Short mmCIF file of C-alpha atoms and ligand atoms in Angstrom, two decimals:
data_model
loop_
_atom_site.label_atom_id
_atom_site.label_comp_id
_atom_site.label_asym_id
_atom_site.label_seq_id
_atom_site.Cartn_x
_atom_site.Cartn_y
_atom_site.Cartn_z
CA MET X 1 -15.33 7.22 -23.65
CA LEU X 2 -15.88 10.27 -21.44
CA THR X 3 -17.62 8.14 -18.85
CA ASN X 4 -14.97 5.41 -18.78
CA ALA X 5 -11.93 5.70 -16.54
CA PRO X 6 -8.59 4.97 -18.25
CA LYS X 7 -7.69 1.30 -18.52
CA GLY X 8 -5.95 -0.06 -15.44
CA THR X 9 -7.38 2.56 -13.07
CA LYS X 10 -10.13 2.10 -10.54
CA ASP X 11 -12.66 4.40 -8.93
CA MET X 12 -13.14 4.00 -5.28
CA LEU X 13 -16.74 4.55 -4.27
CA PRO X 14 -17.84 5.08 -0.67
CA ALA X 15 -18.78 1.40 -0.36
CA GLU X 16 -15.09 0.58 -0.67
CA ALA X 17 -13.32 3.71 0.51
CA TYR X 18 -14.01 3.02 4.17
CA LYS X 19 -12.09 -0.26 3.87
CA TRP X 20 -9.03 1.59 2.67
CA HIS X 21 -9.39 4.03 5.51
CA TYR X 22 -9.33 1.14 7.91
CA MET X 23 -6.19 -0.29 6.29
CA GLU X 24 -4.47 3.08 6.28
CA GLU X 25 -5.21 3.77 9.92
CA LYS X 26 -4.13 0.30 10.94
CA PHE X 27 -0.89 0.65 9.01
CA ALA X 28 -0.12 4.09 10.49
CA GLU X 29 -0.84 2.74 13.96
CA ILE X 30 1.52 -0.21 13.56
CA CYS X 31 4.24 2.06 12.15
CA ARG X 32 3.83 4.31 15.17
CA ARG X 33 4.44 1.35 17.48
CA TYR X 34 7.66 0.63 15.60
CA GLY X 35 8.87 4.22 15.64
CA PHE X 36 8.38 4.85 11.91
CA GLU X 37 7.20 8.30 10.81
CA GLU X 38 5.33 9.25 7.67
CA VAL X 39 6.98 10.94 4.66
CA ARG X 40 5.14 12.38 1.70
CA THR X 41 6.96 13.03 -1.54
CA PRO X 42 5.69 14.35 -4.90
CA THR X 43 3.68 12.18 -7.26
CA PHE X 44 6.19 12.86 -10.05
CA GLU X 45 9.96 13.12 -10.15
CA HIS X 46 12.75 13.70 -12.66
CA THR X 47 12.86 10.64 -14.89
CA GLU X 48 16.55 10.18 -14.17
CA LEU X 49 15.86 9.42 -10.51
CA PHE X 50 14.05 6.21 -11.46
CA GLN X 51 16.52 5.33 -14.21
CA ARG X 52 19.19 5.35 -11.52
CA GLY X 53 17.18 4.37 -8.46
CA VAL X 54 15.18 1.53 -9.96
CA GLY X 55 17.71 0.64 -12.64
CA ASP X 56 17.91 0.93 -16.42
CA THR X 57 17.67 -2.80 -16.95
CA THR X 58 14.50 -3.38 -14.93
CA ASP X 59 11.04 -4.00 -16.40
CA ILE X 60 9.83 -0.89 -14.61
CA VAL X 61 12.26 1.47 -16.30
CA LYS X 62 12.36 -0.29 -19.64
CA LYS X 63 8.66 -0.55 -20.33
CA GLU X 64 6.40 0.43 -17.46
CA MET X 65 7.00 4.10 -16.74
CA TYR X 66 4.61 6.96 -17.39
CA THR X 67 7.16 9.42 -18.73
CA PHE X 68 6.43 12.71 -20.47
CA LYS X 69 7.96 16.08 -21.23
CA ASP X 70 6.45 18.96 -19.29
CA MET X 71 5.94 22.44 -20.77
CA GLY X 72 9.48 23.34 -19.73
CA ASN X 73 10.82 20.40 -21.74
CA ARG X 74 11.88 18.45 -18.64
CA SER X 75 11.48 14.70 -18.61
CA ILE X 76 9.08 13.84 -15.84
CA THR X 77 7.91 10.42 -14.62
CA LEU X 78 4.93 9.50 -12.48
CA ARG X 79 6.28 7.60 -9.49
CA PRO X 80 6.35 3.85 -10.28
CA GLU X 81 7.56 2.93 -6.78
CA GLY X 82 8.27 4.53 -3.44
CA THR X 83 11.86 3.89 -2.46
CA SER X 84 13.76 6.16 -4.87
CA PRO X 85 11.72 9.30 -4.08
CA VAL X 86 12.21 8.73 -0.36
CA VAL X 87 15.94 8.23 -0.90
CA ARG X 88 16.00 11.44 -2.94
CA ALA X 89 14.27 13.36 -0.14
CA PHE X 90 16.65 11.84 2.45
CA CYS X 91 19.60 13.19 0.44
CA GLU X 92 18.07 16.52 -0.57
CA HIS X 93 17.23 17.46 3.02
CA LYS X 94 20.48 16.03 4.39
CA VAL X 95 18.56 13.83 6.81
CA TYR X 96 21.71 11.66 6.92
CA ALA X 97 23.32 14.37 9.08
CA ASP X 98 20.91 13.50 11.92
CA PRO X 99 21.63 10.61 14.29
CA GLN X 100 20.76 7.41 12.40
CA PRO X 101 18.82 5.27 11.67
CA THR X 102 16.03 7.11 9.89
CA LYS X 103 12.78 5.13 9.89
CA VAL X 104 9.94 6.23 7.61
CA TYR X 105 6.76 4.93 6.07
CA TYR X 106 4.58 6.04 3.16
CA ASN X 107 1.19 5.47 1.65
CA ILE X 108 1.17 6.37 -2.03
CA PRO X 109 -0.33 5.88 -5.49
CA CYS X 110 2.13 4.35 -8.01
CA PHE X 111 1.93 4.26 -11.79
CA ARG X 112 3.12 1.52 -14.10
CA TYR X 113 2.18 0.86 -17.69
CA GLU X 114 1.37 -2.85 -17.36
CA LYS X 115 -1.15 -5.26 -18.76
CA PRO X 116 -4.10 -4.79 -16.37
CA GLN X 117 -5.46 -7.93 -14.72
CA SER X 118 -6.69 -8.97 -11.31
CA GLY X 119 -4.25 -7.51 -8.75
CA ARG X 120 -2.34 -5.63 -11.45
CA LEU X 121 -3.32 -2.06 -12.25
CA ARG X 122 -1.76 0.93 -13.97
CA GLU X 123 -2.52 3.17 -11.05
CA PHE X 124 -2.14 1.11 -7.90
CA HIS X 125 -1.37 1.93 -4.30
CA GLN X 126 1.40 0.99 -1.97
CA PHE X 127 2.29 1.08 1.66
CA GLY X 128 6.02 1.15 2.21
CA VAL X 129 8.63 1.38 4.94
CA GLU X 130 12.33 2.17 4.78
CA THR X 131 15.13 2.23 7.34
CA PHE X 132 18.25 4.17 6.37
CA GLY X 133 21.61 4.34 8.07
CA THR X 134 22.20 0.92 9.60
CA SER X 135 23.54 -2.38 8.26
CA ASN X 136 22.49 -4.24 11.37
CA MET X 137 20.22 -7.19 10.57
CA MET X 138 17.97 -6.10 13.42
CA ALA X 139 16.74 -3.42 11.02
CA ASP X 140 15.92 -6.03 8.37
CA ALA X 141 14.04 -8.12 10.92
CA GLU X 142 12.23 -5.03 12.15
CA VAL X 143 10.93 -3.96 8.73
CA ILE X 144 9.84 -7.53 8.06
CA ALA X 145 8.09 -7.57 11.44
CA ILE X 146 6.04 -4.47 10.57
CA GLY X 147 4.79 -6.19 7.42
CA TYR X 148 4.14 -9.38 9.35
CA ASP X 149 2.14 -7.64 12.09
CA PHE X 150 0.13 -5.62 9.61
CA ILE X 151 -0.72 -8.65 7.49
CA ASN X 152 -1.84 -10.49 10.62
CA GLU X 153 -3.87 -7.60 11.95
CA VAL X 154 -5.88 -7.28 8.77
CA GLY X 155 -6.94 -10.89 9.16
CA ILE X 156 -4.71 -12.51 6.55
CA THR X 157 -4.18 -16.11 7.52
CA ASP X 158 -2.93 -17.48 4.22
CA VAL X 159 0.50 -15.97 3.64
CA GLU X 160 4.07 -17.19 3.57
CA LEU X 161 7.14 -15.11 4.26
CA GLN X 162 9.96 -16.21 1.97
CA ILE X 163 13.47 -14.93 2.56
CA ASN X 164 16.76 -15.11 0.73
CA SER X 165 20.11 -13.39 0.46
CA VAL X 166 21.34 -11.95 -2.83
CA GLY X 167 24.82 -11.37 -1.43
CA CYS X 168 26.89 -8.31 -2.21
CA PRO X 169 28.62 -7.08 -5.39
CA GLU X 170 31.73 -9.11 -4.45
CA CYS X 171 30.21 -12.55 -3.94
CA ARG X 172 27.56 -12.00 -6.59
CA GLY X 173 30.20 -11.81 -9.34
CA LYS X 174 31.16 -15.47 -8.87
CA HIS X 175 27.54 -16.57 -8.79
CA ARG X 176 26.79 -14.61 -11.93
CA GLU X 177 29.56 -16.41 -13.81
CA ALA X 178 28.37 -19.82 -12.61
CA LEU X 179 24.76 -19.00 -13.44
CA LYS X 180 25.61 -17.82 -16.94
CA LYS X 181 27.66 -20.94 -17.56
CA PHE X 182 24.72 -23.04 -16.41
CA LEU X 183 22.18 -21.15 -18.53
CA GLU X 184 24.21 -20.76 -21.71
CA PRO X 185 23.22 -24.15 -23.22
CA LYS X 186 19.55 -23.43 -22.39
CA TYR X 187 19.61 -19.89 -23.78
CA ASP X 188 17.37 -20.62 -26.77
CA GLU X 189 14.66 -22.09 -24.58
CA LEU X 190 14.43 -19.06 -22.28
CA CYS X 191 11.54 -16.64 -22.71
CA PRO X 192 12.47 -13.46 -24.65
CA THR X 193 12.56 -11.38 -21.45
CA CYS X 194 14.97 -13.80 -19.83
CA GLN X 195 17.15 -13.92 -22.93
CA GLU X 196 17.61 -10.22 -22.37
CA ARG X 197 18.12 -10.73 -18.64
CA PHE X 198 20.83 -13.25 -19.49
CA HIS X 199 22.95 -10.32 -20.67
CA THR X 200 21.84 -7.56 -18.31
CA ASN X 201 20.74 -9.19 -15.10
CA PRO X 202 20.89 -13.00 -15.15
CA MET X 203 19.93 -13.47 -11.52
CA ARG X 204 16.41 -12.26 -12.27
CA ILE X 205 15.90 -15.29 -14.48
CA LEU X 206 15.65 -17.27 -11.25
CA ASP X 207 12.36 -15.63 -10.32
CA CYS X 208 10.82 -15.54 -13.80
CA LYS X 209 7.15 -16.44 -13.57
CA SER X 210 7.12 -18.51 -16.80
CA PRO X 211 6.76 -22.23 -15.97
CA ILE X 212 9.19 -23.18 -18.75
CA ASP X 213 11.89 -20.92 -17.35
CA GLN X 214 11.16 -22.12 -13.84
CA GLU X 215 11.79 -25.66 -14.98
CA LEU X 216 15.02 -24.58 -16.74
CA VAL X 217 16.47 -23.00 -13.59
CA LYS X 218 15.42 -25.82 -11.28
CA ASP X 219 18.99 -26.98 -10.69
CA ALA X 220 20.70 -23.68 -11.33
CA PRO X 221 23.45 -22.50 -8.98
CA MET X 222 21.89 -20.53 -6.15
CA MET X 223 23.31 -17.39 -4.61
CA LEU X 224 23.04 -18.86 -1.10
CA ASP X 225 25.87 -21.28 -2.00
CA TYR X 226 28.09 -18.42 -3.10
CA LEU X 227 27.75 -16.01 -0.17
CA CYS X 228 30.96 -14.52 1.22
CA ASP X 229 31.56 -14.86 4.97
CA ASP X 230 30.12 -11.45 5.74
CA CYS X 231 26.92 -12.09 3.77
CA ARG X 232 26.51 -15.58 5.17
CA GLU X 233 26.84 -14.32 8.73
CA ALA X 234 24.33 -11.57 8.01
CA PHE X 235 21.81 -14.10 6.70
CA GLU X 236 22.23 -16.25 9.83
CA GLU X 237 21.81 -13.14 11.95
CA LEU X 238 18.61 -12.23 10.10
CA LYS X 239 17.11 -15.67 10.70
CA LYS X 240 18.06 -15.50 14.36
CA ASN X 241 16.40 -12.09 14.72
CA LEU X 242 13.24 -13.29 12.96
CA ASP X 243 13.14 -16.29 15.33
CA SER X 244 13.38 -13.94 18.31
CA PHE X 245 10.45 -11.93 16.93
CA GLY X 246 8.54 -15.20 16.63
CA ILE X 247 8.15 -14.71 12.88
CA LYS X 248 7.76 -17.78 10.70
CA TYR X 249 9.54 -17.87 7.34
CA VAL X 250 10.85 -20.24 4.72
CA VAL X 251 14.09 -19.81 2.83
CA ASN X 252 13.48 -19.57 -0.91
CA PRO X 253 16.79 -19.22 -2.79
CA LYS X 254 14.92 -17.96 -5.86
CA ILE X 255 13.64 -14.73 -4.32
CA VAL X 256 15.66 -12.10 -6.14
CA ARG X 257 16.13 -8.38 -6.25
CA GLY X 258 18.48 -8.35 -9.15
CA LEU X 259 20.37 -5.07 -9.23
CA ASP X 260 23.86 -4.25 -8.06
CA TYR X 261 22.76 -2.00 -5.26
CA TYR X 262 20.55 -4.66 -3.72
CA THR X 263 22.50 -6.48 -1.08
CA LYS X 264 21.94 -9.37 1.29
CA THR X 265 18.33 -9.59 2.45
CA ALA X 266 15.54 -10.17 -0.09
CA PHE X 267 12.05 -11.25 0.90
CA GLU X 268 8.43 -11.54 -0.21
CA PHE X 269 5.12 -12.20 1.48
CA ILE X 270 3.16 -14.50 -0.80
CA THR X 271 -0.44 -15.66 -0.65
CA THR X 272 -2.30 -18.32 -2.62
CA LYS X 273 -5.68 -16.65 -2.02
CA ILE X 274 -5.81 -14.17 -4.91
CA GLY X 275 -4.56 -16.05 -7.95
CA ALA X 276 -1.47 -15.37 -10.02
CA GLN X 277 -0.51 -11.99 -8.52
CA GLY X 278 0.15 -13.49 -5.11
CA THR X 279 3.05 -11.33 -3.95
CA VAL X 280 1.47 -8.89 -1.56
CA CYS X 281 4.72 -7.42 -0.28
CA GLY X 282 8.30 -7.42 -1.51
CA GLY X 283 11.46 -5.86 -0.22
CA GLY X 284 15.05 -6.13 0.79
CA ARG X 285 18.29 -4.41 1.61
CA TYR X 286 19.84 -1.91 -0.78
CA ASP X 287 23.18 -0.81 0.66
CA GLY X 288 24.36 0.68 -2.65
CA LEU X 289 21.25 2.62 -3.64
CA ILE X 290 21.66 5.89 -1.77
CA GLU X 291 25.15 6.36 -3.19
CA GLU X 292 23.85 5.42 -6.64
CA VAL X 293 21.42 8.34 -6.65
CA GLY X 294 24.11 10.77 -5.49
CA GLY X 295 23.94 10.65 -1.69
CA PRO X 296 26.62 9.64 0.80
CA SER X 297 27.24 5.91 1.14
CA THR X 298 24.39 4.83 3.44
CA PRO X 299 22.86 1.40 3.92
CA GLY X 300 19.08 0.91 3.69
CA VAL X 301 16.37 -1.70 3.89
CA GLY X 302 12.64 -1.60 3.21
CA TRP X 303 9.63 -2.96 1.38
CA GLY X 304 6.61 -2.05 -0.72
CA MET X 305 3.18 -3.59 -0.27
CA GLY X 306 0.35 -3.54 -2.79
CA LYS X 307 -2.74 -2.17 -1.06
CA GLU X 308 -5.17 -3.61 -3.64
CA ARG X 309 -3.68 -7.08 -3.21
CA ILE X 310 -3.66 -6.80 0.58
CA LEU X 311 -7.34 -5.83 0.64
CA MET X 312 -8.25 -8.64 -1.77
CA THR X 313 -6.39 -11.16 0.38
CA SER X 314 -7.85 -9.88 3.61
CA GLU X 315 -11.37 -10.21 2.21
CA ALA X 316 -10.60 -13.63 0.71
CA CYS X 317 -9.58 -14.73 4.21
CA GLY X 318 -13.01 -13.68 5.46
CA PHE X 319 -11.89 -10.63 7.40
CA GLU X 320 -14.69 -8.14 7.93
CA ILE X 321 -13.77 -4.52 8.08
CA PRO X 322 -16.00 -2.64 10.50
CA LYS X 323 -18.27 -0.09 8.80
CA PRO X 324 -17.91 3.43 10.16
CA SER X 325 -21.03 4.93 11.70
CA GLY X 326 -22.97 7.06 9.21
CA THR X 327 -25.77 9.55 9.71
CA GLU X 328 -27.05 9.48 13.28
CA VAL X 329 -29.94 11.89 13.00
CA PHE X 330 -32.20 12.90 10.14
CA ILE X 331 -34.44 15.94 10.36
CA ALA X 332 -37.70 15.65 8.49
CA CYS X 333 -39.47 18.97 8.18
CA MET X 334 -42.36 20.58 6.38
CA GLY X 335 -43.05 24.30 5.76
CA ASP X 336 -40.86 27.40 5.62
CA GLU X 337 -40.67 28.13 9.30
CA ALA X 338 -39.94 24.50 10.16
CA GLN X 339 -37.22 24.45 7.54
CA GLN X 340 -35.44 27.47 9.01
CA PHE X 341 -35.73 26.00 12.46
CA ALA X 342 -34.35 22.69 11.13
CA LEU X 343 -31.37 24.41 9.51
CA LYS X 344 -30.40 25.99 12.80
CA LEU X 345 -30.97 22.79 14.73
CA MET X 346 -28.92 20.80 12.18
CA HIS X 347 -26.03 23.22 12.44
CA ASP X 348 -26.08 23.24 16.25
CA LEU X 349 -26.08 19.46 16.28
CA ARG X 350 -23.21 19.29 13.83
CA LEU X 351 -21.23 21.70 16.01
CA ALA X 352 -21.96 19.36 18.90
CA GLY X 353 -20.43 16.49 16.92
CA VAL X 354 -23.56 14.73 15.70
CA ALA X 355 -23.73 13.40 12.11
CA VAL X 356 -26.99 14.89 10.88
CA GLN X 357 -28.77 15.49 7.60
CA MET X 358 -32.08 16.94 6.51
CA ASP X 359 -34.20 17.02 3.41
CA VAL X 360 -33.05 19.48 0.77
CA ALA X 361 -35.35 18.34 -2.02
CA GLY X 362 -38.69 19.60 -0.71
CA ARG X 363 -40.10 16.07 -0.44
CA ASN X 364 -43.22 15.02 1.45
CA PHE X 365 -42.79 13.37 4.86
CA LYS X 366 -43.13 9.87 3.44
CA ASN X 367 -40.28 10.35 0.98
CA GLN X 368 -38.19 12.13 3.57
CA PHE X 369 -38.47 9.01 5.71
CA LYS X 370 -37.41 6.88 2.76
CA TYR X 371 -34.35 9.04 2.31
CA ALA X 372 -33.62 8.93 6.05
CA ASN X 373 -33.49 5.15 5.72
CA ARG X 374 -31.11 5.36 2.79
CA CYS X 375 -28.84 7.55 4.91
CA GLY X 376 -28.93 4.89 7.61
CA ALA X 377 -30.14 7.41 10.20
CA ALA X 378 -30.68 5.92 13.64
CA ARG X 379 -33.23 8.56 14.63
CA THR X 380 -35.43 11.02 12.77
CA VAL X 381 -36.79 14.25 14.23
CA ILE X 382 -40.08 15.43 12.81
CA ILE X 383 -40.71 19.14 12.59
CA GLY X 384 -43.88 20.63 11.16
CA GLU X 385 -45.91 23.75 11.93
CA SER X 386 -47.94 22.05 14.66
CA GLU X 387 -44.76 20.81 16.39
CA LEU X 388 -43.33 24.32 16.42
CA GLU X 389 -46.59 25.71 17.84
CA SER X 390 -46.83 23.12 20.59
CA GLY X 391 -43.09 23.30 21.36
CA LYS X 392 -42.92 19.51 21.28
CA LEU X 393 -41.01 17.52 18.67
CA GLN X 394 -41.40 13.88 17.71
CA VAL X 395 -38.25 11.75 17.64
CA LYS X 396 -38.57 8.43 15.88
CA ASP X 397 -36.24 5.51 16.50
CA MET X 398 -35.79 4.20 12.97
CA GLU X 399 -35.12 0.64 13.97
CA SER X 400 -37.89 0.03 16.48
CA GLY X 401 -40.27 2.59 14.98
CA GLU X 402 -40.92 3.89 18.48
CA GLN X 403 -41.75 7.58 18.68
CA THR X 404 -41.07 9.83 21.66
CA GLU X 405 -42.01 13.40 22.36
CA VAL X 406 -39.23 15.81 23.28
CA ALA X 407 -39.59 19.44 24.32
CA ILE X 408 -37.89 21.86 21.89
CA ASP X 409 -35.60 23.17 24.62
CA ASP X 410 -34.35 19.66 25.35
CA ILE X 411 -33.90 18.49 21.79
CA ILE X 412 -30.13 19.08 21.53
CA LYS X 413 -29.55 17.37 24.85
CA GLU X 414 -31.69 14.42 23.72
CA LEU X 415 -30.03 14.05 20.32
CA THR X 416 -26.48 14.32 21.59
CA LYS X 417 -27.18 11.50 24.05
P1 ATP J 1 5.13 -8.24 -9.60
O1 ATP J 1 6.13 -9.35 -9.68
O2 ATP J 1 3.80 -8.69 -9.12
O3 ATP J 1 5.07 -7.44 -10.87
P2 ATP J 1 6.96 -6.31 -8.56
O4 ATP J 1 8.20 -7.06 -8.23
O5 ATP J 1 6.90 -5.52 -9.80
O6 ATP J 1 5.68 -7.26 -8.47
P3 ATP J 1 7.44 -4.38 -6.47
O7 ATP J 1 8.04 -3.40 -7.36
O8 ATP J 1 8.28 -5.13 -5.51
O9 ATP J 1 6.56 -5.41 -7.33
O10 ATP J 1 6.22 -3.66 -5.69
C1 ATP J 1 5.83 -4.02 -4.37
C2 ATP J 1 4.40 -4.53 -4.33
O11 ATP J 1 3.51 -3.68 -5.01
C3 ATP J 1 4.19 -5.88 -5.00
O12 ATP J 1 4.55 -6.92 -4.14
C4 ATP J 1 2.69 -5.86 -5.26
O13 ATP J 1 1.98 -6.21 -4.08
C5 ATP J 1 2.43 -4.42 -5.57
N1 ATP J 1 2.36 -4.17 -7.03
C6 ATP J 1 3.37 -4.08 -7.92
N2 ATP J 1 2.92 -3.79 -9.15
C7 ATP J 1 1.56 -3.71 -9.05
C8 ATP J 1 0.51 -3.41 -9.97
N3 ATP J 1 0.75 -3.13 -11.23
N4 ATP J 1 -0.77 -3.41 -9.51
C9 ATP J 1 -1.05 -3.67 -8.21
N5 ATP J 1 -0.10 -3.95 -7.29
C10 ATP J 1 1.19 -3.96 -7.69
MG1 MG J 2 6.14 -5.87 -11.70
#
């Protein structure tokens, strides 16, 4: 028990951590090109923020949140997603008073009490971007483009961008009526979750993953046929902007973000490379959200991307993440005096920017060499009493095995080469 991590969490050992580093740096770099800046918000928030910002009727709020009372009897929730906290910070710090738009990105752990499986964890990690303060469809195309570029640059070749419009509260009302009328006779056949959605949020039934429900909604009325003029024009505008960016997409009328404050654009990046949890990125426009959580009426658009799923897909596509360079120099030494000399040399080299290690276990030379190999050292310096007396050190190239003699006074110069 003590040596098992909680279900749905994952350790990240060095053999994997460098891959995440690569992803994180790549993502930050692409965001920089697009003029997005990083925000960091707390890992936990007041529960009410998510009840409002994600929505009371969603799976996340109804059954997936890690919620607890703290010692001060406040209801606290570990962040299940990134948008609401960023919206909260935008309001709290009155960022809306600055010239808009505001363009931010984040890189965060998220927590959801779900049934763990491949690509679905209880602690998982997300990249996200948000643009606040503009309803222009150029912003929607731009956030999609960041995701598109990133996915391409981490070597993902198998992915499809699917887009849709979920309209606005006005045109959605008519669709909702039509959809309910269509689904009413099939109500008993819907899965239990969708029976509930029928009352709270019927549009979400359209993107239910159950094959039975998918079959039931095959000929259901689609939101795209109910868009008002404004929403229809916006959708055309979005497609035009994506075309100008050279971004390929397909229209999938069943992509849904179901809540009232989601408006117009909805999209997902989907891959077939990693099994059932194939949505690597999902997002859309949420023109009603900021007002919903108590801020001034401000439009917004953004997405969240699962880092675990992105890495799995990237690897499944055969992308090789370059390994960072490890230890460059190992110092093998024997005897007290040599050890003190080695400590000083090691520190000087480190100050000069060299990655260097030495034996700290009092091993014989043979085992020190073994350890130097484990560290992946490119070169090993050998320091014993006789070397110190003669003033000449041996430097061994670990790959070729070639050994060269270097005068003590030149050793730093030689090893920083
Ligand atoms: P799903 O339908 O797979 O449950 P979702 O609609 O709940 O996804 P979002 O809330 O849109 O997902 O989160 C954005 C992205 O975060 C998803 O597209 C996915 O890549 C990732 N994600 C969501 N939940 C998990 C999880 N439990 N484990 C790992 N990644 C996740
Ligand atoms: Mg989910």
